[in-house]
Amino acid sequence: MTKILILYYSMYGHIESLAKAVAEGARGVANTEVTLKRVPELMSEEAARKAGAKVDQAAPLANVDELSGYDAIIFGTPTRFGNMCAQMRNFLDQTGRLWQEGGLIGKVGSVFTSTATQHGGQETTITSFHTTLLHHGMVIVGVPYSCVQIGNMGEISGGSPYGAGTLAGGDGHRQPSENELTIARFQGAHVADVARKLSA
Ligand SMILES: Cc1cc2nc3c(=O)[nH]c(=O)nc-3n(C[C@H](O)[C@H](O)[C@H](O)COP(=O)(O)O)c2cc1C
């Protein structure tokens, strides 16, 4: 079995929806075992509720010690000022020992994201995230142009060769479109396929 972890943080649920689509895509690849987990929240529950955060997310919390047990990790983070969110950064900053041990060397790493606006930093969030994955020795996988939805000029859409993405809107009202969900499913399937070949 190829073991895939989808590891995410989502404040308002957009990344959570994309994560489920990524998982669906990965599960479609034969002999793949998919696990969906979150990184811990850093805000107090009171502050999260006040900010309107989605506090009913069912995915269990991950811990850094389990990461080396997967063949691929697909990370999902909302954009914060063009970068990954603090919750994800904080989690990754606890992987020093894992880095020292080379626990992720040669494993597949991939990233998807969400922004409020069309040009709010999807590409910078994903490519700056890649720096951390490369320090860990991971093999970066994105979304190739054989996924025709990333070239869709008929509508506004998140998603790029760097990874799936959705546009939440300034007030978070917009939900992932079918085009964006298709890209997310493609990313899950593509990562699972590459990981299967690498771990064979
Ligand atoms: C502190 C903060 C910084 C943000 N920075 C950006 C940004 O740089 N660009 C952008 O388009 N959206 C930005 N957003 C909006 C979030 O990216 C958006 O709420 C998120 O993608 C929604 O995903 P979620 O529902 O999974 O939390 C920011 C939100 C917060 C709270």
mmCIF file with all atom_site columns, C-alpha atoms and ligand atoms in Angstrom:
data_model
loop_
_atom_site.group_PDB
_atom_site.id
_atom_site.type_symbol
_atom_site.label_atom_id
_atom_site.label_alt_id
_atom_site.label_comp_id
_atom_site.label_asym_id
_atom_site.label_entity_id
_atom_site.label_seq_id
_atom_site.pdbx_PDB_ins_code
_atom_site.Cartn_x
_atom_site.Cartn_y
_atom_site.Cartn_z
_atom_site.occupancy
_atom_site.B_iso_or_equiv
_atom_site.pdbx_formal_charge
_atom_site.auth_seq_id
_atom_site.auth_comp_id
_atom_site.auth_asym_id
_atom_site.auth_atom_id
_atom_site.pdbx_PDB_model_num
ATOM   1   C CA  . MET A 1 1   ? 0.000   0.000  0.000   1.00 0.00 ? 1   MET A CA  1
ATOM   2   C CA  . THR A 1 2   ? 1.135   3.549  -0.759  1.00 0.00 ? 2   THR A CA  1
ATOM   3   C CA  . LYS A 1 3   ? 0.428   5.684  2.290   1.00 0.00 ? 3   LYS A CA  1
ATOM   4   C CA  . ILE A 1 4   ? -0.694  9.274  1.675   1.00 0.00 ? 4   ILE A CA  1
ATOM   5   C CA  . LEU A 1 5   ? -1.257  11.900 4.359   1.00 0.00 ? 5   LEU A CA  1
ATOM   6   C CA  . ILE A 1 6   ? -3.322  14.981 3.609   1.00 0.00 ? 6   ILE A CA  1
ATOM   7   C CA  . LEU A 1 7   ? -2.342  17.433 6.303   1.00 0.00 ? 7   LEU A CA  1
ATOM   8   C CA  . TYR A 1 8   ? -4.122  20.761 6.525   1.00 0.00 ? 8   TYR A CA  1
ATOM   9   C CA  . TYR A 1 9   ? -5.285  23.761 8.494   1.00 0.00 ? 9   TYR A CA  1
ATOM   10  C CA  . SER A 1 10  ? -8.554  25.427 7.648   1.00 0.00 ? 10  SER A CA  1
ATOM   11  C CA  . MET A 1 11  ? -10.119 28.305 9.539   1.00 0.00 ? 11  MET A CA  1
ATOM   12  C CA  . TYR A 1 12  ? -13.359 28.761 7.599   1.00 0.00 ? 12  TYR A CA  1
ATOM   13  C CA  . GLY A 1 13  ? -13.666 25.411 5.803   1.00 0.00 ? 13  GLY A CA  1
ATOM   14  C CA  . HIS A 1 14  ? -12.413 26.152 2.288   1.00 0.00 ? 14  HIS A CA  1
ATOM   15  C CA  . ILE A 1 15  ? -9.181  24.208 2.703   1.00 0.00 ? 15  ILE A CA  1
ATOM   16  C CA  . GLU A 1 16  ? -11.150 21.477 4.462   1.00 0.00 ? 16  GLU A CA  1
ATOM   17  C CA  . SER A 1 17  ? -13.351 21.107 1.348   1.00 0.00 ? 17  SER A CA  1
ATOM   18  C CA  . LEU A 1 18  ? -10.335 21.023 -0.953  1.00 0.00 ? 18  LEU A CA  1
ATOM   19  C CA  . ALA A 1 19  ? -8.634  18.485 1.353   1.00 0.00 ? 19  ALA A CA  1
ATOM   20  C CA  . LYS A 1 20  ? -11.633 16.153 1.004   1.00 0.00 ? 20  LYS A CA  1
ATOM   21  C CA  . ALA A 1 21  ? -11.449 16.472 -2.794  1.00 0.00 ? 21  ALA A CA  1
ATOM   22  C CA  . VAL A 1 22  ? -7.686  15.791 -2.754  1.00 0.00 ? 22  VAL A CA  1
ATOM   23  C CA  . ALA A 1 23  ? -8.395  12.708 -0.619  1.00 0.00 ? 23  ALA A CA  1
ATOM   24  C CA  . GLU A 1 24  ? -11.080 11.539 -3.043  1.00 0.00 ? 24  GLU A CA  1
ATOM   25  C CA  . GLY A 1 25  ? -8.619  11.791 -5.932  1.00 0.00 ? 25  GLY A CA  1
ATOM   26  C CA  . ALA A 1 26  ? -5.888  9.927  -4.069  1.00 0.00 ? 26  ALA A CA  1
ATOM   27  C CA  . ARG A 1 27  ? -8.292  7.160  -2.987  1.00 0.00 ? 27  ARG A CA  1
ATOM   28  C CA  . GLY A 1 28  ? -9.085  6.534  -6.661  1.00 0.00 ? 28  GLY A CA  1
ATOM   29  C CA  . VAL A 1 29  ? -5.556  5.215  -7.204  1.00 0.00 ? 29  VAL A CA  1
ATOM   30  C CA  . ALA A 1 30  ? -5.227  1.471  -6.578  1.00 0.00 ? 30  ALA A CA  1
ATOM   31  C CA  . ASN A 1 31  ? -3.389  0.266  -3.466  1.00 0.00 ? 31  ASN A CA  1
ATOM   32  C CA  . THR A 1 32  ? -3.435  3.682  -1.849  1.00 0.00 ? 32  THR A CA  1
ATOM   33  C CA  . GLU A 1 33  ? -4.238  4.292  1.812   1.00 0.00 ? 33  GLU A CA  1
ATOM   34  C CA  . VAL A 1 34  ? -5.294  7.895  2.486   1.00 0.00 ? 34  VAL A CA  1
ATOM   35  C CA  . THR A 1 35  ? -5.290  9.640  5.866   1.00 0.00 ? 35  THR A CA  1
ATOM   36  C CA  . LEU A 1 36  ? -6.770  13.097 6.429   1.00 0.00 ? 36  LEU A CA  1
ATOM   37  C CA  . LYS A 1 37  ? -5.416  15.061 9.405   1.00 0.00 ? 37  LYS A CA  1
ATOM   38  C CA  . ARG A 1 38  ? -5.191  18.636 10.668  1.00 0.00 ? 38  ARG A CA  1
ATOM   39  C CA  . VAL A 1 39  ? -2.428  20.588 12.344  1.00 0.00 ? 39  VAL A CA  1
ATOM   40  C CA  . PRO A 1 40  ? -3.399  22.007 15.757  1.00 0.00 ? 40  PRO A CA  1
ATOM   41  C CA  . GLU A 1 41  ? -5.120  25.363 16.147  1.00 0.00 ? 41  GLU A CA  1
ATOM   42  C CA  . LEU A 1 42  ? -3.086  28.102 17.827  1.00 0.00 ? 42  LEU A CA  1
ATOM   43  C CA  . MET A 1 43  ? -5.979  30.418 18.659  1.00 0.00 ? 43  MET A CA  1
ATOM   44  C CA  . SER A 1 44  ? -8.065  29.945 21.762  1.00 0.00 ? 44  SER A CA  1
ATOM   45  C CA  . GLU A 1 45  ? -11.479 28.426 21.086  1.00 0.00 ? 45  GLU A CA  1
ATOM   46  C CA  . GLU A 1 46  ? -13.071 31.681 22.219  1.00 0.00 ? 46  GLU A CA  1
ATOM   47  C CA  . ALA A 1 47  ? -11.032 33.739 19.737  1.00 0.00 ? 47  ALA A CA  1
ATOM   48  C CA  . ALA A 1 48  ? -11.747 31.212 16.960  1.00 0.00 ? 48  ALA A CA  1
ATOM   49  C CA  . ARG A 1 49  ? -15.494 31.325 17.604  1.00 0.00 ? 49  ARG A CA  1
ATOM   50  C CA  . LYS A 1 50  ? -15.457 35.135 17.712  1.00 0.00 ? 50  LYS A CA  1
ATOM   51  C CA  . ALA A 1 51  ? -13.701 35.170 14.332  1.00 0.00 ? 51  ALA A CA  1
ATOM   52  C CA  . GLY A 1 52  ? -16.400 32.892 12.890  1.00 0.00 ? 52  GLY A CA  1
ATOM   53  C CA  . ALA A 1 53  ? -14.055 29.926 12.469  1.00 0.00 ? 53  ALA A CA  1
ATOM   54  C CA  . LYS A 1 54  ? -15.442 26.506 11.549  1.00 0.00 ? 54  LYS A CA  1
ATOM   55  C CA  . VAL A 1 55  ? -14.858 24.673 14.820  1.00 0.00 ? 55  VAL A CA  1
ATOM   56  C CA  . ASP A 1 56  ? -16.616 21.407 13.919  1.00 0.00 ? 56  ASP A CA  1
ATOM   57  C CA  . GLN A 1 57  ? -13.895 19.865 11.756  1.00 0.00 ? 57  GLN A CA  1
ATOM   58  C CA  . ALA A 1 58  ? -13.803 16.099 12.165  1.00 0.00 ? 58  ALA A CA  1
ATOM   59  C CA  . ALA A 1 59  ? -10.304 15.243 10.911  1.00 0.00 ? 59  ALA A CA  1
ATOM   60  C CA  . PRO A 1 60  ? -8.017  14.208 13.799  1.00 0.00 ? 60  PRO A CA  1
ATOM   61  C CA  . LEU A 1 61  ? -4.897  16.147 14.734  1.00 0.00 ? 61  LEU A CA  1
ATOM   62  C CA  . ALA A 1 62  ? -1.525  14.982 13.420  1.00 0.00 ? 62  ALA A CA  1
ATOM   63  C CA  . ASN A 1 63  ? 1.726   14.845 15.346  1.00 0.00 ? 63  ASN A CA  1
ATOM   64  C CA  . VAL A 1 64  ? 5.177   15.314 13.853  1.00 0.00 ? 64  VAL A CA  1
ATOM   65  C CA  . ASP A 1 65  ? 6.362   11.840 14.836  1.00 0.00 ? 65  ASP A CA  1
ATOM   66  C CA  . GLU A 1 66  ? 4.002   10.154 12.401  1.00 0.00 ? 66  GLU A CA  1
ATOM   67  C CA  . LEU A 1 67  ? 5.132   12.027 9.269   1.00 0.00 ? 67  LEU A CA  1
ATOM   68  C CA  . SER A 1 68  ? 7.920   9.642  8.288   1.00 0.00 ? 68  SER A CA  1
ATOM   69  C CA  . GLY A 1 69  ? 5.396   6.801  8.116   1.00 0.00 ? 69  GLY A CA  1
ATOM   70  C CA  . TYR A 1 70  ? 3.877   8.123  4.862   1.00 0.00 ? 70  TYR A CA  1
ATOM   71  C CA  . ASP A 1 71  ? 5.099   7.879  1.266   1.00 0.00 ? 71  ASP A CA  1
ATOM   72  C CA  . ALA A 1 72  ? 3.609   11.279 0.397   1.00 0.00 ? 72  ALA A CA  1
ATOM   73  C CA  . ILE A 1 73  ? 2.279   14.272 2.293   1.00 0.00 ? 73  ILE A CA  1
ATOM   74  C CA  . ILE A 1 74  ? -0.077  16.734 0.638   1.00 0.00 ? 74  ILE A CA  1
ATOM   75  C CA  . PHE A 1 75  ? -0.237  19.954 2.651   1.00 0.00 ? 75  PHE A CA  1
ATOM   76  C CA  . GLY A 1 76  ? -3.193  22.358 2.616   1.00 0.00 ? 76  GLY A CA  1
ATOM   77  C CA  . THR A 1 77  ? -2.917  25.888 3.985   1.00 0.00 ? 77  THR A CA  1
ATOM   78  C CA  . PRO A 1 78  ? -4.907  29.100 3.615   1.00 0.00 ? 78  PRO A CA  1
ATOM   79  C CA  . THR A 1 79  ? -2.842  32.083 2.484   1.00 0.00 ? 79  THR A CA  1
ATOM   80  C CA  . ARG A 1 80  ? -1.758  34.539 5.160   1.00 0.00 ? 80  ARG A CA  1
ATOM   81  C CA  . PHE A 1 81  ? -0.174  37.645 3.626   1.00 0.00 ? 81  PHE A CA  1
ATOM   82  C CA  . GLY A 1 82  ? 1.063   35.565 0.679   1.00 0.00 ? 82  GLY A CA  1
ATOM   83  C CA  . ASN A 1 83  ? 2.481   32.795 2.864   1.00 0.00 ? 83  ASN A CA  1
ATOM   84  C CA  . MET A 1 84  ? 1.375   29.668 4.713   1.00 0.00 ? 84  MET A CA  1
ATOM   85  C CA  . CYS A 1 85  ? -0.622  30.151 7.915   1.00 0.00 ? 85  CYS A CA  1
ATOM   86  C CA  . ALA A 1 86  ? 1.048   30.273 11.342  1.00 0.00 ? 86  ALA A CA  1
ATOM   87  C CA  . GLN A 1 87  ? -0.610  27.031 12.433  1.00 0.00 ? 87  GLN A CA  1
ATOM   88  C CA  . MET A 1 88  ? 1.122   25.133 9.608   1.00 0.00 ? 88  MET A CA  1
ATOM   89  C CA  . ARG A 1 89  ? 4.413   27.009 10.129  1.00 0.00 ? 89  ARG A CA  1
ATOM   90  C CA  . ASN A 1 90  ? 4.332   26.201 13.831  1.00 0.00 ? 90  ASN A CA  1
ATOM   91  C CA  . PHE A 1 91  ? 3.747   22.520 13.100  1.00 0.00 ? 91  PHE A CA  1
ATOM   92  C CA  . LEU A 1 92  ? 6.584   22.406 10.553  1.00 0.00 ? 92  LEU A CA  1
ATOM   93  C CA  . ASP A 1 93  ? 8.898   24.225 12.947  1.00 0.00 ? 93  ASP A CA  1
ATOM   94  C CA  . GLN A 1 94  ? 8.587   21.233 15.254  1.00 0.00 ? 94  GLN A CA  1
ATOM   95  C CA  . THR A 1 95  ? 10.112  18.914 12.638  1.00 0.00 ? 95  THR A CA  1
ATOM   96  C CA  . GLY A 1 96  ? 13.768  19.682 13.476  1.00 0.00 ? 96  GLY A CA  1
ATOM   97  C CA  . ARG A 1 97  ? 14.497  16.186 14.743  1.00 0.00 ? 97  ARG A CA  1
ATOM   98  C CA  . LEU A 1 98  ? 12.745  14.651 11.746  1.00 0.00 ? 98  LEU A CA  1
ATOM   99  C CA  . TRP A 1 99  ? 14.926  16.834 9.496   1.00 0.00 ? 99  TRP A CA  1
ATOM   100 C CA  . GLN A 1 100 ? 18.076  15.761 11.361  1.00 0.00 ? 100 GLN A CA  1
ATOM   101 C CA  . GLU A 1 101 ? 17.120  12.126 10.903  1.00 0.00 ? 101 GLU A CA  1
ATOM   102 C CA  . GLY A 1 102 ? 16.309  12.657 7.203   1.00 0.00 ? 102 GLY A CA  1
ATOM   103 C CA  . GLY A 1 103 ? 12.906  11.167 7.839   1.00 0.00 ? 103 GLY A CA  1
ATOM   104 C CA  . LEU A 1 104 ? 11.228  12.745 4.802   1.00 0.00 ? 104 LEU A CA  1
ATOM   105 C CA  . ILE A 1 105 ? 14.053  12.391 2.263   1.00 0.00 ? 105 ILE A CA  1
ATOM   106 C CA  . GLY A 1 106 ? 12.768  11.027 -1.045  1.00 0.00 ? 106 GLY A CA  1
ATOM   107 C CA  . LYS A 1 107 ? 9.108   11.213 -0.051  1.00 0.00 ? 107 LYS A CA  1
ATOM   108 C CA  . VAL A 1 108 ? 6.621   13.180 -2.136  1.00 0.00 ? 108 VAL A CA  1
ATOM   109 C CA  . GLY A 1 109 ? 5.524   16.633 -0.967  1.00 0.00 ? 109 GLY A CA  1
ATOM   110 C CA  . SER A 1 110 ? 2.736   18.655 -2.526  1.00 0.00 ? 110 SER A CA  1
ATOM   111 C CA  . VAL A 1 111 ? 0.769   21.772 -1.517  1.00 0.00 ? 111 VAL A CA  1
ATOM   112 C CA  . PHE A 1 112 ? -2.674  23.299 -2.114  1.00 0.00 ? 112 PHE A CA  1
ATOM   113 C CA  . THR A 1 113 ? -4.039  26.594 -0.894  1.00 0.00 ? 113 THR A CA  1
ATOM   114 C CA  . SER A 1 114 ? -6.875  29.072 -0.610  1.00 0.00 ? 114 SER A CA  1
ATOM   115 C CA  . THR A 1 115 ? -6.941  32.856 -0.895  1.00 0.00 ? 115 THR A CA  1
ATOM   116 C CA  . ALA A 1 116 ? -9.632  35.468 -0.459  1.00 0.00 ? 116 ALA A CA  1
ATOM   117 C CA  . THR A 1 117 ? -8.862  37.060 -3.812  1.00 0.00 ? 117 THR A CA  1
ATOM   118 C CA  . GLN A 1 118 ? -7.814  36.056 -7.284  1.00 0.00 ? 118 GLN A CA  1
ATOM   119 C CA  . HIS A 1 119 ? -4.339  37.564 -7.019  1.00 0.00 ? 119 HIS A CA  1
ATOM   120 C CA  . GLY A 1 120 ? -3.952  37.250 -3.262  1.00 0.00 ? 120 GLY A CA  1
ATOM   121 C CA  . GLY A 1 121 ? -0.906  34.975 -3.330  1.00 0.00 ? 121 GLY A CA  1
ATOM   122 C CA  . GLN A 1 122 ? -1.777  31.377 -4.196  1.00 0.00 ? 122 GLN A CA  1
ATOM   123 C CA  . GLU A 1 123 ? 1.462   30.924 -6.111  1.00 0.00 ? 123 GLU A CA  1
ATOM   124 C CA  . THR A 1 124 ? 3.688   32.615 -3.510  1.00 0.00 ? 124 THR A CA  1
ATOM   125 C CA  . THR A 1 125 ? 2.095   30.573 -0.723  1.00 0.00 ? 125 THR A CA  1
ATOM   126 C CA  . ILE A 1 126 ? 2.729   27.301 -2.515  1.00 0.00 ? 126 ILE A CA  1
ATOM   127 C CA  . THR A 1 127 ? 6.196   28.031 -3.867  1.00 0.00 ? 127 THR A CA  1
ATOM   128 C CA  . SER A 1 128 ? 7.440   29.482 -0.554  1.00 0.00 ? 128 SER A CA  1
ATOM   129 C CA  . PHE A 1 129 ? 6.072   26.349 1.162   1.00 0.00 ? 129 PHE A CA  1
ATOM   130 C CA  . HIS A 1 130 ? 8.163   24.284 -1.252  1.00 0.00 ? 130 HIS A CA  1
ATOM   131 C CA  . THR A 1 131 ? 11.340  25.719 0.328   1.00 0.00 ? 131 THR A CA  1
ATOM   132 C CA  . THR A 1 132 ? 10.598  23.886 3.586   1.00 0.00 ? 132 THR A CA  1
ATOM   133 C CA  . LEU A 1 133 ? 9.787   20.672 1.735   1.00 0.00 ? 133 LEU A CA  1
ATOM   134 C CA  . LEU A 1 134 ? 13.066  20.872 -0.179  1.00 0.00 ? 134 LEU A CA  1
ATOM   135 C CA  . HIS A 1 135 ? 15.013  21.338 3.071   1.00 0.00 ? 135 HIS A CA  1
ATOM   136 C CA  . HIS A 1 136 ? 13.397  18.074 4.152   1.00 0.00 ? 136 HIS A CA  1
ATOM   137 C CA  . GLY A 1 137 ? 14.587  16.433 0.926   1.00 0.00 ? 137 GLY A CA  1
ATOM   138 C CA  . MET A 1 138 ? 11.090  15.853 -0.387  1.00 0.00 ? 138 MET A CA  1
ATOM   139 C CA  . VAL A 1 139 ? 10.291  15.393 -4.066  1.00 0.00 ? 139 VAL A CA  1
ATOM   140 C CA  . ILE A 1 140 ? 7.907   18.198 -5.061  1.00 0.00 ? 140 ILE A CA  1
ATOM   141 C CA  . VAL A 1 141 ? 4.849   17.348 -7.130  1.00 0.00 ? 141 VAL A CA  1
ATOM   142 C CA  . GLY A 1 142 ? 2.370   19.911 -8.456  1.00 0.00 ? 142 GLY A CA  1
ATOM   143 C CA  . VAL A 1 143 ? -0.412  19.731 -11.028 1.00 0.00 ? 143 VAL A CA  1
ATOM   144 C CA  . PRO A 1 144 ? 0.671   19.164 -14.643 1.00 0.00 ? 144 PRO A CA  1
ATOM   145 C CA  . TYR A 1 145 ? -1.120  20.869 -17.536 1.00 0.00 ? 145 TYR A CA  1
ATOM   146 C CA  . SER A 1 146 ? -2.649  17.537 -18.492 1.00 0.00 ? 146 SER A CA  1
ATOM   147 C CA  . CYS A 1 147 ? -5.190  18.661 -15.905 1.00 0.00 ? 147 CYS A CA  1
ATOM   148 C CA  . VAL A 1 148 ? -7.037  20.883 -18.387 1.00 0.00 ? 148 VAL A CA  1
ATOM   149 C CA  . GLN A 1 149 ? -8.950  22.693 -15.638 1.00 0.00 ? 149 GLN A CA  1
ATOM   150 C CA  . ILE A 1 150 ? -5.860  24.731 -14.670 1.00 0.00 ? 150 ILE A CA  1
ATOM   151 C CA  . GLY A 1 151 ? -6.015  26.331 -18.129 1.00 0.00 ? 151 GLY A CA  1
ATOM   152 C CA  . ASN A 1 152 ? -9.739  27.067 -17.958 1.00 0.00 ? 152 ASN A CA  1
ATOM   153 C CA  . MET A 1 153 ? -10.230 30.626 -19.239 1.00 0.00 ? 153 MET A CA  1
ATOM   154 C CA  . GLY A 1 154 ? -14.018 30.473 -19.094 1.00 0.00 ? 154 GLY A CA  1
ATOM   155 C CA  . GLU A 1 155 ? -14.345 31.387 -15.426 1.00 0.00 ? 155 GLU A CA  1
ATOM   156 C CA  . ILE A 1 156 ? -12.429 32.783 -12.473 1.00 0.00 ? 156 ILE A CA  1
ATOM   157 C CA  . SER A 1 157 ? -10.709 29.877 -10.756 1.00 0.00 ? 157 SER A CA  1
ATOM   158 C CA  . GLY A 1 158 ? -7.985  29.002 -8.297  1.00 0.00 ? 158 GLY A CA  1
ATOM   159 C CA  . GLY A 1 159 ? -5.431  26.332 -9.057  1.00 0.00 ? 159 GLY A CA  1
ATOM   160 C CA  . SER A 1 160 ? -2.176  26.385 -11.012 1.00 0.00 ? 160 SER A CA  1
ATOM   161 C CA  . PRO A 1 161 ? 0.715   24.097 -11.970 1.00 0.00 ? 161 PRO A CA  1
ATOM   162 C CA  . TYR A 1 162 ? 1.931   24.641 -8.399  1.00 0.00 ? 162 TYR A CA  1
ATOM   163 C CA  . GLY A 1 163 ? -1.148  23.137 -6.810  1.00 0.00 ? 163 GLY A CA  1
ATOM   164 C CA  . ALA A 1 164 ? -4.892  23.282 -6.355  1.00 0.00 ? 164 ALA A CA  1
ATOM   165 C CA  . GLY A 1 165 ? -6.439  26.424 -4.941  1.00 0.00 ? 165 GLY A CA  1
ATOM   166 C CA  . THR A 1 166 ? -9.752  28.049 -4.262  1.00 0.00 ? 166 THR A CA  1
ATOM   167 C CA  . LEU A 1 167 ? -10.923 31.647 -3.976  1.00 0.00 ? 167 LEU A CA  1
ATOM   168 C CA  . ALA A 1 168 ? -12.914 32.239 -0.819  1.00 0.00 ? 168 ALA A CA  1
ATOM   169 C CA  . GLY A 1 169 ? -13.993 35.837 -1.463  1.00 0.00 ? 169 GLY A CA  1
ATOM   170 C CA  . GLY A 1 170 ? -13.323 38.755 0.872   1.00 0.00 ? 170 GLY A CA  1
ATOM   171 C CA  . ASP A 1 171 ? -16.003 37.634 3.319   1.00 0.00 ? 171 ASP A CA  1
ATOM   172 C CA  . GLY A 1 172 ? -15.441 33.909 2.753   1.00 0.00 ? 172 GLY A CA  1
ATOM   173 C CA  . HIS A 1 173 ? -18.832 33.405 1.096   1.00 0.00 ? 173 HIS A CA  1
ATOM   174 C CA  . ARG A 1 174 ? -17.537 31.712 -2.051  1.00 0.00 ? 174 ARG A CA  1
ATOM   175 C CA  . GLN A 1 175 ? -17.180 27.924 -1.899  1.00 0.00 ? 175 GLN A CA  1
ATOM   176 C CA  . PRO A 1 176 ? -14.799 25.831 -4.056  1.00 0.00 ? 176 PRO A CA  1
ATOM   177 C CA  . SER A 1 177 ? -16.102 25.594 -7.618  1.00 0.00 ? 177 SER A CA  1
ATOM   178 C CA  . GLU A 1 178 ? -16.367 22.355 -9.560  1.00 0.00 ? 178 GLU A CA  1
ATOM   179 C CA  . ASN A 1 179 ? -13.339 23.448 -11.599 1.00 0.00 ? 179 ASN A CA  1
ATOM   180 C CA  . GLU A 1 180 ? -11.279 23.922 -8.419  1.00 0.00 ? 180 GLU A CA  1
ATOM   181 C CA  . LEU A 1 181 ? -12.465 20.641 -6.895  1.00 0.00 ? 181 LEU A CA  1
ATOM   182 C CA  . THR A 1 182 ? -11.542 18.793 -10.089 1.00 0.00 ? 182 THR A CA  1
ATOM   183 C CA  . ILE A 1 183 ? -8.004  20.218 -9.881  1.00 0.00 ? 183 ILE A CA  1
ATOM   184 C CA  . ALA A 1 184 ? -7.826  19.132 -6.231  1.00 0.00 ? 184 ALA A CA  1
ATOM   185 C CA  . ARG A 1 185 ? -8.939  15.580 -7.122  1.00 0.00 ? 185 ARG A CA  1
ATOM   186 C CA  . PHE A 1 186 ? -6.364  15.542 -9.918  1.00 0.00 ? 186 PHE A CA  1
ATOM   187 C CA  . GLN A 1 187 ? -3.620  16.617 -7.502  1.00 0.00 ? 187 GLN A CA  1
ATOM   188 C CA  . GLY A 1 188 ? -4.542  13.835 -5.081  1.00 0.00 ? 188 GLY A CA  1
ATOM   189 C CA  . ALA A 1 189 ? -4.523  11.216 -7.827  1.00 0.00 ? 189 ALA A CA  1
ATOM   190 C CA  . HIS A 1 190 ? -1.313  12.510 -9.396  1.00 0.00 ? 190 HIS A CA  1
ATOM   191 C CA  . VAL A 1 191 ? 0.576   12.555 -6.080  1.00 0.00 ? 191 VAL A CA  1
ATOM   192 C CA  . ALA A 1 192 ? -0.659  9.048  -5.262  1.00 0.00 ? 192 ALA A CA  1
ATOM   193 C CA  . ASP A 1 193 ? 0.451   7.825  -8.669  1.00 0.00 ? 193 ASP A CA  1
ATOM   194 C CA  . VAL A 1 194 ? 3.936   9.366  -8.394  1.00 0.00 ? 194 VAL A CA  1
ATOM   195 C CA  . ALA A 1 195 ? 4.334   8.146  -4.783  1.00 0.00 ? 195 ALA A CA  1
ATOM   196 C CA  . ARG A 1 196 ? 3.346   4.630  -5.814  1.00 0.00 ? 196 ARG A CA  1
ATOM   197 C CA  . LYS A 1 197 ? 6.049   4.617  -8.503  1.00 0.00 ? 197 LYS A CA  1
ATOM   198 C CA  . LEU A 1 198 ? 8.687   6.112  -6.174  1.00 0.00 ? 198 LEU A CA  1
ATOM   199 C CA  . SER A 1 199 ? 8.031   3.720  -3.332  1.00 0.00 ? 199 SER A CA  1
ATOM   200 C CA  . ALA A 1 200 ? 7.843   0.629  -5.566  1.00 0.00 ? 200 ALA A CA  1
HETATM 201 C C1  . LIG B 2 .   ? -4.390  37.255 8.779   1.00 0.00 ? 1   LIG B C1  1
HETATM 202 C C2  . LIG B 2 .   ? -4.946  36.907 7.427   1.00 0.00 ? 1   LIG B C2  1
HETATM 203 C C3  . LIG B 2 .   ? -4.185  37.143 6.316   1.00 0.00 ? 1   LIG B C3  1
HETATM 204 C C4  . LIG B 2 .   ? -4.680  36.841 5.034   1.00 0.00 ? 1   LIG B C4  1
HETATM 205 N N1  . LIG B 2 .   ? -3.908  37.101 3.942   1.00 0.00 ? 1   LIG B N1  1
HETATM 206 C C5  . LIG B 2 .   ? -4.440  36.905 2.718   1.00 0.00 ? 1   LIG B C5  1
HETATM 207 C C6  . LIG B 2 .   ? -3.672  37.209 1.556   1.00 0.00 ? 1   LIG B C6  1
HETATM 208 O O1  . LIG B 2 .   ? -2.501  37.579 1.603   1.00 0.00 ? 1   LIG B O1  1
HETATM 209 N N2  . LIG B 2 .   ? -4.283  37.052 0.345   1.00 0.00 ? 1   LIG B N2  1
HETATM 210 C C7  . LIG B 2 .   ? -5.580  36.628 0.229   1.00 0.00 ? 1   LIG B C7  1
HETATM 211 O O2  . LIG B 2 .   ? -6.084  36.550 -0.875  1.00 0.00 ? 1   LIG B O2  1
HETATM 212 N N3  . LIG B 2 .   ? -6.297  36.267 1.324   1.00 0.00 ? 1   LIG B N3  1
HETATM 213 C C8  . LIG B 2 .   ? -5.753  36.403 2.551   1.00 0.00 ? 1   LIG B C8  1
HETATM 214 N N4  . LIG B 2 .   ? -6.482  36.037 3.649   1.00 0.00 ? 1   LIG B N4  1
HETATM 215 C C9  . LIG B 2 .   ? -7.764  35.329 3.481   1.00 0.00 ? 1   LIG B C9  1
HETATM 216 C C10 . LIG B 2 .   ? -7.576  33.823 3.690   1.00 0.00 ? 1   LIG B C10 1
HETATM 217 O O3  . LIG B 2 .   ? -6.623  33.315 2.792   1.00 0.00 ? 1   LIG B O3  1
HETATM 218 C C11 . LIG B 2 .   ? -8.915  33.091 3.557   1.00 0.00 ? 1   LIG B C11 1
HETATM 219 O O4  . LIG B 2 .   ? -9.687  33.429 4.679   1.00 0.00 ? 1   LIG B O4  1
HETATM 220 C C12 . LIG B 2 .   ? -8.675  31.599 3.478   1.00 0.00 ? 1   LIG B C12 1
HETATM 221 O O5  . LIG B 2 .   ? -8.084  31.259 2.264   1.00 0.00 ? 1   LIG B O5  1
HETATM 222 C C13 . LIG B 2 .   ? -9.937  30.791 3.626   1.00 0.00 ? 1   LIG B C13 1
HETATM 223 O O6  . LIG B 2 .   ? -9.570  29.435 3.771   1.00 0.00 ? 1   LIG B O6  1
HETATM 224 P P1  . LIG B 2 .   ? -10.184 28.590 4.972   1.00 0.00 ? 1   LIG B P1  1
HETATM 225 O O7  . LIG B 2 .   ? -11.672 28.702 4.867   1.00 0.00 ? 1   LIG B O7  1
HETATM 226 O O8  . LIG B 2 .   ? -9.721  27.185 4.753   1.00 0.00 ? 1   LIG B O8  1
HETATM 227 O O9  . LIG B 2 .   ? -9.662  29.151 6.276   1.00 0.00 ? 1   LIG B O9  1
HETATM 228 C C14 . LIG B 2 .   ? -5.988  36.299 4.912   1.00 0.00 ? 1   LIG B C14 1
HETATM 229 C C15 . LIG B 2 .   ? -6.738  36.030 6.070   1.00 0.00 ? 1   LIG B C15 1
HETATM 230 C C16 . LIG B 2 .   ? -6.230  36.331 7.302   1.00 0.00 ? 1   LIG B C16 1
HETATM 231 C C17 . LIG B 2 .   ? -7.052  36.025 8.535   1.00 0.00 ? 1   LIG B C17 1
#
